[in-house]
Amino acid sequence: MMIKGAARIEINEVGPRDGLQIERAHVPTPDKIAFVDALSACGFARIEVTSFTSPKAIPALADAQEVMRGIQRRPGVVYTALVPNIRGLERARECAMDEINLVMSASETHNRANLRMTREQSLAQLLGILSAANTQPALPCNVSLSTVFGCPFEGEVNPEDVIRLARSVVDAGASGITLCDTTGMAYPSQVAEMCERVQEALPSTPLTIHLHNTRGMALANAIAAWQTGVTRFDAAAGGLGGCPYAPGASGNVSTEELVHMFQCMGIDTSVDLPALLAVVRGLPALVQRDFNLPLLAAGHRLHTHPAPAWLAERFPPDQLTAGNP
Amino acid sequence: MMIKGAARIEINEVGPRDGLQIERAHVPTPDKIAFVDALSACGFARIEVTSFTSPKAIPALADAQEVMRGIQRRPGVVYTALVPNIRGLERARECAMDEINLVMSASETHNRANLRMTREQSLAQLLGILSAANTQPALPCNVSLSTVFGCPFEGEVNPEDVIRLARSVVDAGASGITLCDTTGMAYPSQVAEMCERVQEALPSTPLTIHLHNTRGMALANAIAAWQTGVTRFDAAAGGLGGCPYAPGASGNVSTEELVHMFQCMGIDTSVDLPALLAVVRGLPALVQRDFNLPLLAAGHRLHTHPAPAWLAERFPPDQLTAGNP
């Protein structure tokens, strides 16, 4: 069999942060808490719950601390949150986060558009946060690099820039690196090549891949990453999320489709798919809009349907065993 | 690089047959002819134009002969059509088809539901058509096996049944075999394993894979097949198609997404993607309904967007070259 990879993967459910941050609907704090609690019961390795960003920048997540204080933290689940600056780090410490996630872009123009800083400025800020986070008690810091597989403004991104940035933050104490396909520009051979290069450059740093399904390739890219040894995947329930700077871009890889695919392949995801699908069923009500949920519509691949009633009449029972081709 | 396969693939565009046969809207014959002519200009290796089925069974394709007579046949394109019986073969010969496609299911219940025959009866009928088609002048016959990767009524399908059926029709003169994931139940490791087994069993028979995107895995499955050496893919422009016996099932793998992915990987598909996207843009009008066309919405991965206007003001030009991280 040609398709090989690790027998076990870990999923970081990013829907509560990456998904809800761009929804237009106001999601009340108790509903967010219930969403995260329901996700906690699904068996995820990690949940990115919220973002300790300025409420002015992302009003949808202004209740970050209330949400963190309201959820039931399940042993074994790593609760993480996005942190953009030192003030955010302080708020994360107040909430006793298990881990935080820092972010900057691999491409200059996207970094300027998204973070309003040059990459140089963002990197300096990240190094400052890493330094503060690594003073006792140390708080593990993952760094997510956006636009690794392409920039919606610049096009191709230089893999050398990605390696150099990843190395800089790992040298400064980052506990992990996430390669983000922010606007769904990645394709399988590129994903495989980039994942191999980063793993070669930083062999002892856990590597996560963050995929979007903009051009239909999210699951193909996930397999490509997994074939190179990647075992950590970001995903959002229902495929929530997107990017405001990329018109037409659809959301994150859908968690349920990622889990379903790997489970079909016999890979342990630790996620309870029926429980997750029950959460997904509630998403349109949570975010107050309709959206496509293909796996929910179709069901598990082995969810069978009753045969048409006329079959029994047309094919009498004695014929039922006759059909060995 | 872990992701390897053939440098060149061939695409069989099945939209005019597999797509239009289940559309509710009446598509006038001249519109079908224009659709096929536009596809011919895109560079496909093969186009499945229509079905020589009884007009009672599939009224939407009752104009099969008019369509075949009306299209401009482009040298180099193989024009094929579905043929269910000897009468269909006669009509196909009258239309001077380059190739025909026969079909039966790998699972008993789906065969009964879809073709109203046992597999034994269907196989006997196929062998009769193959025998007649191989009398001079011989007409190449591909055989498509449905539900190879799972049956919506029975669940798992025995790979031995698939191999046995494939061997029977190849022994009887079939010029190629298509493994069909009729209701999108296939997953990548299964696709790789099945493709390898069929290629081992029938090493000199061209193998095509026919995928559906019901559960998001179509492109991942395409890569899995390609990694085992498969170079022929069925696909439908806009992801048209589906299966009336599988509620919730979405359509075929979208041709534009398949072409886009392989082209990104440097694989020669022979298809002109901008020309294809122009055809796809016309599909909602052709079939008189709206549907999701993600690649059309997002554009090619290197279709970049202008940076926000405020960037130039915020970052004066002398800073523009400063950002090497």
XYZ file of C-alpha atoms in Angstrom:
650
model
C 0.000 0.000 0.000
C 1.382 3.342 -1.119
C -0.327 5.551 1.471
C 1.580 5.467 4.744
C 1.906 7.702 7.764
C 1.626 7.751 11.547
C -0.973 5.518 13.206
C -2.147 8.329 15.446
C -2.818 12.016 14.823
C -3.766 14.937 17.051
C -6.359 17.514 16.155
C -6.429 21.109 17.330
C -10.016 22.322 17.039
C -9.787 26.021 16.122
C -13.478 26.735 15.446
C -14.142 28.742 18.637
C -11.293 31.167 17.804
C -10.540 31.046 14.085
C -14.164 30.364 13.192
C -16.102 32.683 15.468
C -13.754 35.659 15.036
C -15.091 36.444 11.564
C -18.756 35.560 12.040
C -21.092 38.510 11.702
C -23.589 37.229 14.214
C -23.110 38.090 17.876
C -22.569 34.790 19.683
C -23.487 35.221 23.370
C -20.821 34.193 25.885
C -22.871 31.283 27.334
C -23.284 29.846 23.815
C -19.518 30.023 23.274
C -18.952 28.270 26.580
C -21.437 25.542 25.658
C -19.734 25.176 22.240
C -16.294 24.720 23.803
C -17.650 22.333 26.458
C -19.292 20.231 23.754
C -15.995 20.174 21.835
C -14.134 19.170 25.009
C -16.367 16.101 25.220
C -15.381 15.072 21.669
C -11.845 14.040 22.577
C -9.706 16.687 20.883
C -6.039 16.882 21.815
C -6.210 20.676 21.734
C -8.844 23.405 21.494
C -8.028 26.971 20.492
C -10.691 28.624 22.583
C -10.298 32.324 21.950
C -7.954 35.212 21.271
C -6.549 37.684 23.796
C -6.622 40.426 21.197
C -7.775 43.953 21.764
C -11.593 44.004 21.868
C -11.375 46.874 19.382
C -9.520 44.707 16.865
C -11.781 41.661 17.230
C -15.020 42.599 19.038
C -16.399 39.085 18.522
C -13.836 37.705 20.993
C -13.948 40.546 23.550
C -15.274 38.052 26.106
C -12.109 35.899 25.970
C -11.588 35.829 29.725
C -15.257 35.150 30.528
C -15.235 32.239 28.107
C -12.045 30.768 29.604
C -13.428 31.139 33.119
C -16.779 29.649 32.135
C -15.675 26.467 30.379
C -15.173 23.122 32.085
C -11.577 22.157 31.471
C -11.359 18.489 30.714
C -8.158 16.717 31.850
C -6.028 15.747 28.881
C -7.238 18.555 26.623
C -4.724 21.346 25.943
C -6.571 24.688 26.001
C -4.847 27.286 23.894
C -5.568 30.828 22.718
C -4.152 33.343 20.320
C -1.921 35.996 21.859
C -0.867 39.037 19.785
C 1.195 41.003 22.321
C 2.486 41.239 25.895
C -0.879 42.450 27.172
C -2.434 39.350 25.641
C 0.174 37.184 27.330
C -0.777 38.672 30.691
C -4.448 37.914 30.057
C -3.520 34.377 28.989
C -1.588 33.878 32.232
C -4.542 35.191 34.250
C -6.676 32.533 32.575
C -4.093 29.795 33.225
C -3.925 28.774 29.567
C -2.134 25.477 28.915
C -0.514 26.929 25.815
C -0.671 30.045 23.666
C -0.435 30.569 19.937
C 1.444 33.485 18.376
C 1.004 34.449 14.754
C 2.738 36.287 11.959
C 2.795 35.957 8.183
C 5.504 34.466 6.017
C 4.794 37.095 3.354
C 5.443 40.788 3.845
C 2.251 42.213 2.363
C -0.089 39.853 4.205
C 1.703 40.584 7.473
C 1.257 44.314 6.905
C -2.394 43.945 5.912
C -3.310 41.526 8.683
C -1.104 42.683 11.567
C -0.325 46.275 10.507
C 3.376 45.711 11.031
C 6.314 44.767 8.852
C 7.503 41.191 9.276
C 10.563 42.610 11.026
C 8.357 44.411 13.551
C 6.155 41.328 14.046
C 9.136 39.063 14.551
C 10.585 41.443 17.147
C 7.254 41.458 18.968
C 7.008 37.659 18.848
C 10.516 37.304 20.235
C 9.500 39.619 23.077
C 6.433 37.534 23.878
C 8.460 34.316 23.669
C 11.025 35.729 26.063
C 8.345 36.800 28.562
C 6.412 33.545 28.195
C 9.526 31.484 28.840
C 10.230 33.158 32.182
C 8.947 31.101 35.108
C 6.347 29.766 35.196
C 6.969 29.044 31.518
C 3.982 28.967 29.196
C 4.356 26.849 26.036
C 4.143 29.030 22.905
C 3.287 27.664 19.503
C 3.957 29.972 16.551
C 1.617 29.921 13.556
C 3.111 31.184 10.320
C 0.448 32.474 7.932
C 0.585 32.425 4.112
C 3.301 29.745 4.097
C 1.978 28.206 0.883
C 1.103 31.408 -0.914
C 0.080 34.996 -0.253
C -3.188 36.381 -1.627
C -1.356 39.633 -2.472
C 2.107 38.450 -3.535
C 1.485 34.958 -4.925
C 4.314 32.492 -4.330
C 6.102 32.686 -0.972
C 9.775 31.887 -0.664
C 10.220 28.672 1.363
C 13.526 30.110 2.634
C 11.573 32.886 4.379
C 9.436 30.247 6.076
C 12.434 28.239 7.256
C 14.244 31.364 8.473
C 11.206 32.607 10.441
C 10.530 29.159 11.910
C 14.149 28.819 12.976
C 14.145 32.285 14.574
C 11.148 31.593 16.778
C 12.247 28.068 17.682
C 15.661 29.436 18.677
C 13.783 31.902 20.878
C 11.890 29.112 22.630
C 8.762 28.409 20.548
C 7.377 25.016 21.568
C 5.915 24.245 18.151
C 5.385 25.608 14.634
C 2.201 25.671 12.592
C 2.415 26.077 8.834
C -0.760 27.859 7.737
C -2.353 27.752 4.311
C -4.266 30.903 5.182
C -6.175 31.317 1.929
C -6.150 27.783 0.528
C -3.281 28.152 -1.946
C -1.427 24.970 -0.958
C -1.279 21.906 -3.205
C -0.197 18.382 -2.247
C 3.339 18.167 -3.636
C 4.115 21.628 -2.220
C 2.756 20.650 1.196
C 4.845 17.475 1.217
C 7.975 19.348 0.205
C 7.509 22.166 2.728
C 6.688 19.786 5.578
C 9.777 17.743 4.808
C 11.994 20.821 4.693
C 10.714 22.191 7.987
C 11.032 18.808 9.692
C 14.587 18.475 8.379
C 15.469 21.991 9.546
C 13.796 21.639 12.944
C 13.641 17.906 13.696
C 12.758 18.232 17.370
C 10.016 20.850 16.954
C 6.427 19.551 16.783
C 4.931 20.616 13.447
C 1.243 21.349 12.887
C -0.431 21.991 9.560
C -3.329 24.411 9.171
C -5.304 23.933 5.959
C -8.131 25.699 4.190
C -10.449 24.108 1.651
C -10.736 27.106 -0.661
C -9.871 25.147 -3.791
C -11.015 21.678 -2.675
C -7.545 20.414 -1.746
C -7.681 20.468 2.072
C -7.933 16.710 2.582
C -5.457 15.946 -0.209
C -3.033 18.332 1.478
C -3.665 16.706 4.858
C -2.731 13.311 3.430
C 0.359 14.816 1.809
C 1.485 16.277 5.152
C 0.705 13.053 7.007
C 2.755 11.063 4.488
C 5.804 13.148 5.469
C 5.312 12.403 9.167
C 3.101 15.311 10.270
C 0.733 14.217 13.046
C -0.822 17.510 14.161
C -3.654 19.194 12.306
C -5.626 22.363 12.884
C -9.261 22.070 11.804
C -12.544 23.877 12.432
C -15.863 22.148 13.069
C -18.139 22.691 10.097
C -15.272 24.273 8.166
C -15.847 27.584 9.948
C -13.450 30.442 9.325
C -11.939 32.193 6.359
C -9.806 35.210 5.655
C -11.192 38.741 5.296
C -8.320 39.684 2.982
C -9.002 36.970 0.435
C -12.333 37.498 -1.311
C -13.975 34.207 -2.230
C -11.858 32.214 0.190
C -13.777 29.527 2.034
C -13.036 28.324 5.513
C -10.770 25.961 7.370
C -10.603 22.273 6.631
C -13.706 20.832 8.249
C -12.842 18.878 11.383
C -15.493 16.265 10.777
C -14.231 15.555 7.245
C -10.631 15.325 8.463
C -11.571 12.998 11.324
C -13.825 10.896 9.100
C -11.106 10.437 6.469
C -8.385 9.453 8.905
C -10.724 7.162 10.838
C -11.704 5.419 7.580
C -7.984 4.809 7.057
C -7.684 3.227 10.500
C -5.797 6.170 11.993
C -6.468 7.029 15.629
C -7.667 10.646 15.918
C -8.994 10.300 19.490
C -12.128 12.156 18.333
C -15.645 10.797 18.827
C -17.116 11.448 15.373
C -20.821 11.054 16.270
C -20.334 13.490 19.179
C -18.566 15.917 16.843
C -21.326 15.629 14.227
C -23.859 16.489 16.932
C -21.875 19.678 17.645
C -21.670 20.446 13.919
C -25.439 20.061 13.616
C -25.819 22.982 16.017
C -23.435 25.345 14.215
C -25.921 27.071 11.889
C -27.970 28.040 14.948
C -24.834 29.134 16.830
C -23.608 31.472 14.098
C -27.070 32.305 12.762
C -26.501 31.478 9.138
C -26.884 28.471 6.871
C -23.865 26.824 5.378
C -22.877 23.651 3.578
C -22.170 20.710 5.860
C -21.570 17.916 3.355
C -20.514 15.182 5.769
C -23.481 15.900 8.009
C -25.758 15.630 4.966
C -24.204 12.434 3.623
C -23.304 10.746 6.909
C -20.447 8.354 7.583
C -19.364 6.400 4.513
C -20.862 3.254 6.057
C -24.159 4.940 6.862
C -26.299 2.810 4.525
C -29.757 3.475 3.153
C -32.718 1.084 2.863
C -33.003 -0.536 -0.558
C -36.022 0.624 -2.620
C -39.188 -1.213 -1.576
C -39.913 -2.456 -5.100
C -36.732 -4.529 -5.079
C -38.227 -7.301 -2.938
C -41.150 -7.658 -5.332
C -39.064 -7.613 -8.481
C -36.458 -10.015 -7.161
C -38.157 -12.841 -5.267
C -36.240 -14.139 -2.240
C -34.893 -17.255 -4.013
C -32.962 -14.966 -6.335
C -31.392 -13.051 -3.477
C -28.424 -15.363 -3.139
C -27.988 -15.939 -6.857
C -25.942 -12.937 -7.710
C -22.307 -13.949 -7.399
C -20.831 -12.315 -10.462
C 9.487 14.604 -2.250
C 7.003 11.977 -1.101
C 4.280 12.672 -3.658
C 5.090 10.997 -6.961
C 3.141 9.792 -9.971
C 2.940 10.057 -13.744
C 3.910 13.351 -15.390
C 0.849 13.311 -17.599
C -2.793 12.435 -16.928
C -5.879 12.133 -19.138
C -9.281 13.460 -18.204
C -12.596 12.077 -19.357
C -15.153 14.874 -18.999
C -18.427 13.170 -18.074
C -20.553 16.253 -17.352
C -22.685 16.090 -20.522
C -23.764 12.516 -19.711
C -23.319 11.835 -16.003
C -24.143 15.424 -15.070
C -27.071 16.273 -17.315
C -28.840 12.927 -16.885
C -30.067 13.813 -13.404
C -30.725 17.529 -13.830
C -34.374 18.474 -13.462
C -34.231 21.302 -15.945
C -34.872 20.535 -19.601
C -31.640 21.367 -21.434
C -32.444 22.055 -25.111
C -30.460 20.035 -27.656
C -28.645 23.090 -29.122
C -27.460 24.005 -25.612
C -26.089 20.502 -25.087
C -24.302 20.700 -28.430
C -22.788 24.067 -27.496
C -21.729 22.652 -24.099
C -19.942 19.695 -25.702
C -18.345 21.910 -28.360
C -17.047 24.246 -25.649
C -15.628 21.252 -23.758
C -14.004 19.964 -26.961
C -12.097 23.235 -27.171
C -10.709 22.728 -23.644
C -8.351 19.918 -24.592
C -9.904 16.883 -22.896
C -8.624 13.459 -23.860
C -12.170 12.083 -23.770
C -15.712 13.399 -23.477
C -18.643 11.200 -22.449
C -21.248 12.989 -24.520
C -24.470 11.140 -23.851
C -26.170 7.814 -23.173
C -27.890 5.573 -25.697
C -30.396 4.508 -23.093
C -34.121 4.154 -23.629
C -35.696 7.633 -23.690
C -38.209 6.281 -21.174
C -35.452 5.431 -18.679
C -33.572 8.725 -19.045
C -35.745 11.312 -20.828
C -33.070 13.982 -20.324
C -30.799 12.214 -22.824
C -33.481 11.187 -25.341
C -31.769 13.415 -27.917
C -28.515 11.387 -27.823
C -28.304 10.951 -31.599
C -29.165 14.585 -32.371
C -26.460 15.723 -29.965
C -23.849 13.421 -31.499
C -24.787 14.561 -34.998
C -24.751 18.214 -33.996
C -21.377 18.475 -32.271
C -18.133 19.360 -34.013
C -15.792 16.451 -33.436
C -12.336 17.723 -32.722
C -9.445 15.535 -33.885
C -7.663 13.952 -30.937
C -10.690 13.908 -28.648
C -12.235 10.485 -27.980
C -16.039 10.836 -27.977
C -17.691 8.186 -25.878
C -21.195 7.419 -24.651
C -22.906 5.086 -22.257
C -24.467 1.994 -23.813
C -26.801 -0.215 -21.731
C -27.810 -2.853 -24.292
C -27.543 -4.110 -27.877
C -30.020 -1.495 -29.108
C -27.792 1.162 -27.550
C -24.779 -0.348 -29.292
C -26.583 -0.054 -32.639
C -27.341 3.611 -31.973
C -23.725 4.167 -30.933
C -22.521 2.628 -34.194
C -24.943 4.806 -36.191
C -23.343 7.818 -34.508
C -19.808 6.568 -35.211
C -18.750 6.793 -31.558
C -15.000 6.475 -30.963
C -15.633 4.385 -27.861
C -18.517 3.254 -25.686
C -18.872 2.808 -21.948
C -20.779 -0.083 -20.380
C -21.793 -0.099 -16.749
C -22.753 -2.449 -13.954
C -22.377 -2.391 -10.186
C -19.897 -4.281 -8.062
C -22.562 -4.708 -5.365
C -25.684 -6.787 -5.848
C -28.262 -4.449 -4.318
C -27.058 -1.349 -6.155
C -27.051 -3.254 -9.431
C -30.638 -4.347 -8.829
C -31.757 -0.871 -7.799
C -29.951 0.959 -10.584
C -30.139 -1.503 -13.466
C -33.110 -3.652 -12.378
C -31.108 -6.821 -12.968
C -29.042 -9.156 -10.836
C -25.299 -8.791 -11.306
C -25.394 -12.164 -13.091
C -27.938 -10.837 -15.570
C -26.007 -7.596 -16.048
C -22.742 -9.389 -16.605
C -24.366 -11.667 -19.201
C -25.760 -8.614 -20.976
C -22.365 -6.851 -20.883
C -20.638 -9.899 -22.314
C -23.214 -9.907 -25.131
C -22.549 -6.239 -25.909
C -18.771 -6.795 -25.757
C -19.061 -9.696 -28.166
C -21.154 -7.658 -30.606
C -18.947 -4.570 -30.245
C -15.818 -6.586 -30.955
C -17.123 -7.896 -34.286
C -15.767 -5.874 -37.220
C -15.613 -2.969 -37.280
C -14.642 -3.271 -33.612
C -15.757 -0.516 -31.281
C -13.610 -0.037 -28.119
C -15.652 -0.735 -24.970
C -14.722 0.570 -21.575
C -16.512 -0.985 -18.618
C -17.383 1.161 -15.591
C -17.903 -0.735 -12.368
C -20.136 1.170 -9.946
C -19.993 1.028 -6.125
C -16.452 -0.382 -6.165
C -15.527 1.436 -2.945
C -18.792 0.921 -1.099
C -22.489 0.412 -1.727
C -25.067 2.854 -0.315
C -27.296 -0.130 0.533
C -24.816 -2.831 1.556
C -21.854 -0.879 2.926
C -18.460 -2.465 2.266
C -17.944 -4.150 -1.096
C -15.737 -7.201 -1.462
C -12.634 -6.301 -3.520
C -12.645 -9.889 -4.822
C -15.998 -9.209 -6.500
C -14.459 -6.165 -8.203
C -11.434 -8.108 -9.440
C -13.590 -11.003 -10.644
C -15.959 -8.710 -12.558
C -13.095 -6.701 -14.046
C -11.337 -9.862 -15.172
C -14.537 -11.244 -16.737
C -15.127 -8.206 -18.912
C -11.467 -7.794 -19.854
C -11.355 -11.466 -20.874
C -14.408 -10.727 -23.030
C -12.620 -7.846 -24.780
C -13.209 -4.724 -22.677
C -10.661 -2.079 -23.706
C -10.508 -0.467 -20.262
C -11.932 -0.554 -16.746
C -13.262 2.324 -14.672
C -13.489 1.937 -10.901
C -16.380 4.123 -9.760
C -16.897 5.611 -6.325
C -20.565 6.078 -7.160
C -21.663 7.641 -3.881
C -18.405 9.040 -2.505
C -17.571 6.247 -0.056
C -13.913 5.844 -1.080
C -11.021 6.914 1.123
C -7.382 7.349 0.128
C -5.743 4.187 1.483
C -8.606 2.103 0.088
C -8.294 3.777 -3.319
C -4.558 3.129 -3.386
C -4.993 -0.505 -2.396
C -7.789 -1.186 -4.879
C -5.977 0.545 -7.740
C -2.861 -1.465 -7.027
C -4.777 -4.727 -6.923
C -6.585 -4.099 -10.187
C -3.374 -3.011 -11.923
C -1.636 -6.151 -10.659
C -4.513 -8.366 -11.798
C -4.908 -6.655 -15.187
C -1.567 -5.001 -15.940
C -2.255 -4.292 -19.612
C -5.747 -2.850 -19.153
C -6.007 0.956 -18.943
C -7.522 1.863 -15.599
C -9.687 4.947 -14.985
C -10.908 6.192 -11.630
C -14.286 7.877 -11.193
C -14.611 9.849 -7.967
C -17.337 11.720 -6.156
C -16.793 14.466 -3.602
C -19.631 13.506 -1.262
C -17.436 13.463 1.839
C -14.745 15.921 0.705
C -12.195 13.262 -0.264
C -12.353 13.395 -4.076
C -9.017 15.142 -4.616
C -7.287 13.165 -1.856
C -8.517 9.995 -3.552
C -7.314 11.259 -6.935
C -3.814 11.750 -5.544
C -3.925 8.309 -3.938
C -4.854 6.713 -7.285
C -2.231 8.741 -9.150
C 0.435 7.648 -6.671
C -0.242 4.017 -7.670
C 0.196 4.808 -11.355
C -3.371 5.655 -12.422
C -3.361 8.286 -15.194
C -7.013 8.385 -16.268
C -9.669 10.287 -14.366
C -13.380 10.830 -14.905
C -14.559 14.260 -13.787
C -17.528 16.551 -14.369
C -17.297 20.276 -14.989
C -18.687 22.128 -11.983
C -18.955 18.850 -10.068
C -22.234 18.062 -11.833
C -23.883 14.709 -11.207
C -24.803 12.608 -8.235
C -26.719 9.440 -7.547
C -30.510 9.302 -7.139
C -30.202 6.284 -4.830
C -27.939 7.999 -2.298
C -29.735 10.824 -0.511
C -27.372 13.643 0.381
C -24.722 12.504 -2.064
C -23.072 15.348 -3.920
C -21.722 15.160 -7.416
C -18.676 14.045 -9.314
C -15.229 15.380 -8.601
C -15.173 18.795 -10.205
C -13.067 18.818 -13.354
C -11.742 22.298 -12.728
C -10.541 21.405 -9.216
C -8.898 18.209 -10.476
C -7.177 20.029 -13.350
C -6.134 22.926 -11.104
C -4.589 20.608 -8.514
C -2.617 18.519 -10.983
C -1.488 21.597 -12.906
C -0.245 23.171 -9.660
C 1.808 20.018 -9.168
C 3.337 20.392 -12.620
C 1.382 17.488 -14.120
C 0.293 17.800 -17.756
C -3.506 17.437 -18.004
C -3.754 18.807 -21.565
C -6.705 20.914 -20.362
C -6.874 24.699 -20.837
C -8.027 25.747 -17.354
C -9.167 29.301 -18.217
C -11.238 27.908 -21.102
C -12.712 25.288 -18.780
C -13.542 27.909 -16.139
C -15.377 29.900 -18.806
C -17.496 26.813 -19.523
C -18.087 26.280 -15.792
C -19.245 29.888 -15.457
C -22.091 29.063 -17.838
C -23.279 25.933 -16.036
C -25.842 27.495 -13.684
C -27.589 29.010 -16.720
C -27.337 25.704 -18.618
C -28.956 23.627 -15.871
C -31.100 26.476 -14.506
C -30.067 26.249 -10.889
C -27.455 27.794 -8.641
C -24.709 25.696 -7.169
C -21.392 26.057 -5.417
C -18.438 26.585 -7.724
C -15.602 27.144 -5.239
C -12.708 27.296 -7.687
C -14.589 29.725 -9.885
C -15.226 31.904 -6.824
C -11.651 31.760 -5.533
C -9.784 31.634 -8.827
C -6.464 29.983 -9.555
C -4.194 29.763 -6.501
C -1.942 32.421 -8.038
C -4.824 34.763 -8.793
C -3.703 37.537 -6.452
C -5.685 40.446 -5.037
C -4.683 44.111 -4.740
C -3.287 45.005 -1.331
C -5.517 47.276 0.779
C -5.133 50.924 -0.265
C -4.227 52.076 3.258
C -1.045 49.984 3.219
C 0.871 52.482 1.061
C 0.038 55.285 3.482
C 0.870 53.346 6.594
C 4.112 51.923 5.245
C 6.029 54.634 3.345
C 7.969 53.414 0.308
C 11.385 53.439 2.029
C 10.104 50.746 4.362
C 8.946 48.544 1.509
C 12.234 46.767 1.094
C 12.977 46.567 4.799
C 11.054 43.471 5.657
C 13.438 40.557 5.339
C 12.541 38.552 8.414
